[in-house]
Coordinates of C-alpha atoms in Angstrom, one line a residue:
X1 CA -7.7 49.3 -34.2
X2 CA -9.0 51.5 -31.5
X3 CA -12.5 51.2 -30.3
X4 CA -14.4 53.7 -28.3
X5 CA -17.0 51.8 -26.3
X6 CA -20.6 52.7 -26.8
X7 CA -22.8 53.1 -23.7
X8 CA -25.2 50.6 -25.2
X9 CA -22.5 48.0 -25.7
X10 CA -22.0 45.5 -22.8
X11 CA -19.0 46.3 -20.8
X12 CA -18.3 42.6 -20.2
X13 CA -17.4 42.2 -23.9
X14 CA -14.7 44.9 -23.6
X15 CA -13.5 43.3 -20.3
X16 CA -13.2 39.8 -21.9
X17 CA -11.4 41.1 -25.0
X18 CA -9.1 43.3 -23.0
X19 CA -8.2 40.5 -20.5
X20 CA -7.7 37.9 -23.2
X21 CA -5.1 40.1 -25.0
X22 CA -3.3 40.9 -21.8
X23 CA 0.1 39.2 -21.0
X24 CA -1.1 38.3 -17.5
X25 CA -4.1 36.3 -18.7
X26 CA -2.2 33.0 -19.1
X27 CA -0.5 33.5 -15.7
X28 CA -3.8 34.0 -14.0
X29 CA -5.2 30.9 -15.7
X30 CA -2.1 29.0 -14.7
X31 CA -2.4 30.0 -11.1
X32 CA -6.1 29.2 -11.1
X33 CA -5.5 25.6 -12.3
X34 CA -2.7 25.3 -9.8
X35 CA -5.0 26.4 -7.0
X36 CA -7.8 24.1 -8.0
X37 CA -5.5 21.1 -8.1
X38 CA -4.0 22.0 -4.7
X39 CA -7.5 22.4 -3.2
X40 CA -8.6 19.0 -4.5
X41 CA -5.4 17.3 -3.4
X42 CA -5.3 18.8 0.1
X43 CA -9.0 19.3 0.9
X44 CA -10.8 16.5 -1.1
X45 CA -14.5 16.4 -1.3
X46 CA -16.6 13.6 0.2
X47 CA -16.7 11.6 -3.1
X48 CA -12.9 11.9 -3.4
X49 CA -12.5 10.7 0.2
X50 CA -14.6 7.7 -0.5
X51 CA -12.6 6.9 -3.6
X52 CA -9.3 7.2 -1.8
X53 CA -10.6 5.0 1.0
X54 CA -11.7 2.4 -1.5
X55 CA -8.4 2.4 -3.3
X56 CA -6.3 2.2 -0.2
X57 CA -8.4 -0.6 1.3
X58 CA -8.2 -2.5 -2.0
X59 CA -4.4 -2.1 -2.3
X60 CA -4.0 -3.3 1.3
X61 CA -6.1 -6.4 0.7
X62 CA -4.1 -7.2 -2.4
X63 CA -0.9 -6.7 -0.3
X64 CA -2.2 -9.2 2.2
X65 CA -3.0 -11.8 -0.5
X66 CA 0.4 -11.3 -2.1
X67 CA 2.1 -11.8 1.3
X68 CA 0.1 -15.0 2.0
X69 CA 1.0 -16.3 -1.4
X70 CA 4.7 -15.8 -0.9
X71 CA 4.8 -17.1 2.7
X72 CA 7.0 -20.2 3.3
X73 CA 4.1 -22.4 4.3
X74 CA 2.2 -21.7 1.1
X75 CA 5.3 -22.4 -1.0
X76 CA 5.8 -25.7 0.8
X77 CA 2.2 -26.7 0.2
X78 CA 2.4 -25.9 -3.5
X79 CA 5.5 -28.0 -4.2
X80 CA 3.5 -31.0 -5.2
X81 CA 0.9 -29.4 -7.5
X82 CA 0.6 -29.9 -11.2
X83 CA 2.0 -27.6 -13.9
X84 CA -1.4 -26.0 -14.6
X85 CA -1.7 -24.7 -11.1
X86 CA 1.9 -23.6 -11.2
X87 CA 1.2 -21.7 -14.4
X88 CA -1.8 -19.9 -12.9
X89 CA 0.1 -19.1 -9.7
X90 CA 2.9 -17.5 -11.8
X91 CA 0.2 -15.6 -13.8
X92 CA -1.3 -14.3 -10.6
X93 CA 2.1 -13.3 -9.3
X94 CA 2.8 -11.4 -12.5
X95 CA -0.6 -9.6 -12.2
X96 CA 0.2 -8.6 -8.6
X97 CA 3.5 -7.2 -9.9
X98 CA 1.8 -5.2 -12.6
X99 CA -0.7 -3.9 -10.0
X100 CA 2.1 -2.8 -7.6
X101 CA 4.0 -1.1 -10.5
X102 CA 0.8 0.8 -11.6
X103 CA 0.0 1.8 -8.0
X104 CA 3.6 3.1 -7.5
X105 CA 3.3 5.1 -10.7
X106 CA 0.0 6.6 -9.8
X107 CA 1.2 7.3 -6.3
X108 CA 4.3 9.0 -7.4
X109 CA 2.5 11.1 -10.1
X110 CA 0.0 12.2 -7.5
X111 CA 2.7 13.2 -5.1
X112 CA 4.6 15.1 -7.7
X113 CA 1.4 16.9 -8.7
X114 CA 0.8 17.9 -5.1
X115 CA 4.3 19.3 -4.8
X116 CA 3.9 21.3 -7.9
X117 CA 0.4 22.6 -6.9
X118 CA 1.7 23.7 -3.5
X119 CA 3.2 26.7 -5.3
X120 CA -0.2 28.4 -5.3
X121 CA 0.3 29.3 -1.6
X122 CA 2.6 32.2 -0.8
X123 CA 4.5 30.2 1.9
X124 CA 5.2 27.3 -0.5
X125 CA 6.5 29.4 -3.5
X126 CA 9.8 28.5 -5.0
X127 CA 12.0 25.5 -4.4
X128 CA 12.4 26.5 -0.7
X129 CA 8.7 26.6 -0.2
X130 CA 8.3 23.3 -2.0
X131 CA 10.9 21.8 0.3
X132 CA 9.0 23.2 3.3
X133 CA 5.8 21.6 2.0
X134 CA 7.7 18.2 1.5
X135 CA 8.8 18.3 5.1
X136 CA 5.2 18.0 6.3
X137 CA 4.4 14.7 8.1
X138 CA 2.1 13.3 5.5
X139 CA 4.5 14.2 2.7
X140 CA 7.4 12.6 4.6
X141 CA 5.2 9.5 4.9
X142 CA 4.5 9.5 1.2
X143 CA 8.2 9.8 0.4
X144 CA 9.1 7.0 2.8
X145 CA 6.5 4.6 1.4
X146 CA 7.4 5.5 -2.2
X147 CA 11.2 4.9 -1.6
X148 CA 10.4 1.6 0.2
X149 CA 8.1 0.4 -2.6
X150 CA 10.5 0.9 -5.5
X151 CA 13.0 -2.0 -4.4
X152 CA 10.0 -4.3 -4.0
X153 CA 8.9 -3.8 -7.6
X154 CA 12.5 -3.8 -8.8
X155 CA 13.3 -7.4 -7.5
X156 CA 10.0 -8.7 -8.9
X157 CA 9.3 -12.4 -8.4
X158 CA 12.9 -13.5 -7.9
X159 CA 13.5 -16.2 -5.3
X160 CA 16.9 -15.3 -4.0
X161 CA 17.6 -14.2 -0.4
X162 CA 17.9 -10.5 -1.3
X163 CA 14.5 -10.5 -3.0
X164 CA 12.9 -12.3 -0.1
X165 CA 14.3 -9.8 2.3
X166 CA 13.3 -6.8 0.2
X167 CA 9.7 -8.1 -0.1
X168 CA 9.3 -7.6 3.7
X169 CA 9.3 -3.8 2.9
X170 CA 5.9 -4.4 1.3
X171 CA 4.3 -4.1 4.7
X172 CA 5.4 -0.5 4.9
X173 CA 2.7 0.2 2.2
X174 CA 0.1 -0.3 5.0
X175 CA 1.2 3.1 6.3
X176 CA -0.5 4.6 3.3
X177 CA -3.8 4.1 5.0
X178 CA -2.9 6.9 7.3
X179 CA -3.4 9.2 4.3
X180 CA -7.1 8.5 4.3
X181 CA -7.5 11.0 7.2
X182 CA -5.5 13.9 5.7
X183 CA -7.0 16.6 7.8
X184 CA -6.5 14.5 11.0
X185 CA -10.2 14.8 11.9
X186 CA -10.3 11.4 13.6
X187 CA -7.4 12.2 15.9
X188 CA -8.7 15.7 16.6
X189 CA -12.1 14.4 17.5
X190 CA -10.6 11.8 19.8
X191 CA -8.3 14.4 21.4
X192 CA -11.1 16.8 22.0
X193 CA -13.2 14.1 23.6
X194 CA -10.3 13.2 25.9
X195 CA -9.6 16.8 26.8
X196 CA -13.3 17.5 27.5
X197 CA -13.5 14.5 29.9
X198 CA -10.0 14.5 31.3
X199 CA -11.0 14.8 34.9
X200 CA -13.4 11.9 34.8
X201 CA -10.8 9.7 32.9
X202 CA -8.0 10.6 35.4
X203 CA -10.3 9.7 38.3
X204 CA -11.3 6.4 36.9
X205 CA -7.7 5.5 36.0
X206 CA -6.5 6.6 39.4
X207 CA -9.0 4.4 41.3
X208 CA -8.4 1.5 39.0
X209 CA -4.6 1.8 39.5
X210 CA -5.0 1.8 43.3
X211 CA -7.2 -1.3 43.0
X212 CA -4.7 -3.1 40.8
X213 CA -1.8 -2.3 43.2
X214 CA -3.7 -3.4 46.3
X215 CA -5.2 -6.6 44.9
X216 CA -1.9 -7.7 43.4
X217 CA -0.1 -7.1 46.7
X218 CA -2.6 -9.0 48.8
X219 CA -2.7 -11.9 46.4
X220 CA 1.1 -12.0 46.4
X221 CA 1.2 -12.2 50.2
X222 CA -1.3 -15.1 50.3
X223 CA 0.0 -17.1 47.3
X224 CA 3.8 -16.5 47.4
X225 CA 4.5 -19.7 49.4
X226 CA 2.1 -22.0 47.7
X227 CA 3.8 -24.3 45.2
X228 CA 2.2 -25.3 41.9
X229 CA 1.6 -29.0 41.3
X230 CA 1.5 -30.8 38.0
X231 CA -0.9 -33.6 36.8
X232 CA 1.0 -36.2 38.8
X233 CA 1.0 -34.2 42.1
X234 CA 4.6 -33.3 41.9
X235 CA 5.4 -29.9 43.4
X236 CA 6.8 -27.3 41.0
X237 CA 7.8 -23.7 41.4
X238 CA 5.4 -21.1 42.8
X239 CA 3.2 -19.2 40.3
X240 CA 3.6 -16.0 42.3
X241 CA 7.3 -16.0 42.8
X242 CA 7.7 -12.2 42.7
X243 CA 5.5 -9.2 43.0
X244 CA 5.8 -8.6 39.2
X245 CA 4.0 -11.9 38.7
X246 CA 1.2 -10.7 40.9
X247 CA 1.0 -7.4 39.0
X248 CA 0.8 -9.4 35.7
X249 CA -2.1 -11.5 37.1
X250 CA -3.9 -8.4 38.4
X251 CA -3.7 -6.5 35.1
X252 CA -4.9 -9.5 33.1
X253 CA -7.7 -10.2 35.6
X254 CA -9.0 -6.6 36.0
X255 CA -8.8 -6.0 32.2
X256 CA -11.1 -9.0 31.8
X257 CA -8.6 -10.7 29.5
X258 CA -8.0 -13.8 31.6
X259 CA -5.2 -15.8 30.0
X260 CA -5.4 -18.4 32.8
X261 CA -1.6 -18.8 33.1
X262 CA -1.6 -17.7 36.7
X263 CA -4.5 -18.4 39.1
X264 CA -4.8 -18.3 42.9
X265 CA -4.7 -21.7 44.6
X266 CA -5.9 -21.0 48.1
X267 CA -9.4 -20.0 49.2
X268 CA -8.0 -16.8 50.7
X269 CA -6.4 -15.8 47.4
X270 CA -9.6 -16.6 45.5
X271 CA -11.8 -14.6 47.9
X272 CA -9.4 -11.6 47.5
X273 CA -9.4 -12.0 43.7
X274 CA -13.2 -12.2 43.5
X275 CA -13.7 -9.1 45.8
X276 CA -11.2 -6.9 44.0
X277 CA -12.4 -8.1 40.6
X278 CA -15.9 -6.8 41.2
X279 CA -14.5 -3.5 42.3
X280 CA -11.6 -3.1 39.8
X281 CA -13.4 -4.3 36.7
X282 CA -16.1 -1.6 37.1
X283 CA -13.4 1.2 37.3
X284 CA -11.3 -0.3 34.4
X285 CA -14.5 -0.3 32.2
X286 CA -15.4 3.3 33.1
X287 CA -12.9 5.0 30.6
X288 CA -14.6 3.1 27.7
X289 CA -18.0 4.5 28.6
X290 CA -16.6 8.0 29.2
X291 CA -14.9 8.1 25.9
X292 CA -18.0 6.7 24.1
X293 CA -20.3 9.3 25.5
X294 CA -17.7 12.0 24.9
X295 CA -17.3 11.0 21.2
X296 CA -21.1 11.0 20.8
X297 CA -21.4 14.5 22.2
X298 CA -18.5 15.7 20.0
X299 CA -20.1 14.2 16.9
X300 CA -23.4 15.8 17.7
X301 CA -21.7 19.2 18.2
X302 CA -20.0 18.8 14.8
X303 CA -23.3 18.1 13.1
X304 CA -24.7 21.2 14.8
X305 CA -21.8 23.3 13.6
X306 CA -22.1 22.1 10.0
X307 CA -25.8 23.0 10.1
X308 CA -24.9 26.5 11.4
X309 CA -22.2 26.9 8.7
X310 CA -24.7 26.0 5.9
X311 CA -27.0 28.8 7.2
X312 CA -24.2 31.3 7.8
X313 CA -23.1 31.7 4.1
X314 CA -26.6 32.5 2.7
X315 CA -27.1 34.9 5.6
X316 CA -23.9 36.7 4.8
X317 CA -24.7 36.9 1.1
X318 CA -28.1 38.4 2.0
X319 CA -26.5 41.0 4.2
X320 CA -24.0 41.9 1.5
X321 CA -26.7 42.2 -1.2
X322 CA -28.8 44.4 1.1
X323 CA -25.9 46.7 1.8
X324 CA -25.0 47.0 -1.9
X325 CA -28.6 47.9 -2.7
X326 CA -28.6 50.4 0.1
X327 CA -25.2 52.0 -0.6
X328 CA -25.8 52.4 -4.4
X329 CA -29.1 54.2 -4.0
X330 CA -28.9 57.2 -6.3
X331 CA -31.4 59.1 -4.3
X332 CA -29.1 59.2 -1.3
X333 CA -26.4 61.8 -1.9
X334 CA -24.7 61.2 1.4
X335 CA -23.8 57.6 0.5
X336 CA -21.1 57.1 -2.1
X337 CA -20.4 53.5 -3.1
X338 CA -16.9 52.8 -4.5
X339 CA -15.0 49.9 -5.9
X340 CA -11.7 51.1 -4.3
X341 CA -11.7 48.4 -1.6
X342 CA -12.0 45.6 -4.2
X343 CA -9.2 47.2 -6.2
X344 CA -6.9 47.2 -3.2
X345 CA -7.5 43.5 -2.3
X346 CA -7.7 42.0 -5.8
X347 CA -4.3 41.7 -7.5
X348 CA -5.5 42.5 -11.0
X349 CA -3.5 45.1 -12.9
X350 CA -6.2 46.1 -15.5
X351 CA -9.1 46.5 -13.0
X352 CA -9.1 50.3 -13.0
X353 CA -8.5 50.6 -16.7
X354 CA -11.6 48.5 -17.4
X355 CA -14.1 49.6 -14.8
X356 CA -13.2 53.3 -14.6
X357 CA -14.7 54.0 -18.0
X358 CA -18.0 52.8 -16.9
X359 CA -18.4 56.3 -15.3
X360 CA -16.4 58.2 -17.8
X361 CA -16.0 56.8 -21.4
X362 CA -13.6 59.4 -22.7
X363 CA -10.2 58.0 -21.3
X364 CA -11.0 54.4 -22.3
X365 CA -9.6 52.8 -25.4
X366 CA -9.3 49.1 -26.2
X367 CA -7.3 47.5 -28.9
X368 CA -8.7 44.7 -31.0
X369 CA -6.5 42.7 -33.3

């Protein structure tokens, strides 16, 4: 039946009835669900990030426990145990297998859902767009881990050589922890800190490199002809046979690692080592302080930017509301507000048919069934 809208009847009712009977309503609802899923999958909220982090860390810890359990040393220690302990070990192995199967199922379903939801973007529409989305680095990582995890679950708890070799692929699941930082915020923050303090870092590394080269060369000149002696006083080969040995000693010393495999034997070499250690260690430690201060400044800048963004949205809404109130003032004949701009940017085929009758009721008809 045809219905001529009354001016006292709310226009929203006609809008909802008209849209619900339109053939494009289900398509709009479908695209809305697709967009919401894609937004939550690609740009998760803070709670979702914490949940993903917890699940990834938990799966990694279970992976480590499973690997320790299947190690050869653990198997050798468990050979003499009783049947009860063997039963519980088999039960735990079965539970680990169920957990891995469930994790792969959830992981694969989530990946397939992200591939489907990517169609909400214009550049990822169709099978070509989905293939383009699947070629992204994180998606390629997901595919690689998923393919590597299937054989591990397929062999189960078998003890043959093939199953043991395939279980080594379980370590590839650790790569899934890279997905916790989907936006790459950690690497971007570190890169921005390095770029902001690149001159200071280059200067510190340059002076430290010169100190390393000079100290290694001087110690090599002093210690190259000094033979090493064992506990019985028998002479052995020299510790600093080549300049490469001196470079290794200099790097380990200036980096404050100090393995102790090579040490100067003469007082001249020890004096040179002590002098250059005081100089070189300070320059080798400078990059850590520079990066630490740079990261602190970048984090402070990000907090300031977030605070500014929180204030920007309410300010923009206030400006828009003030302009609408000003532009729709009926006492100003020189200002004519229109919805034409919204009709041009919103892809909604029934927009004009619904909202035009708000000014003129005569051409508007709606069909209710």
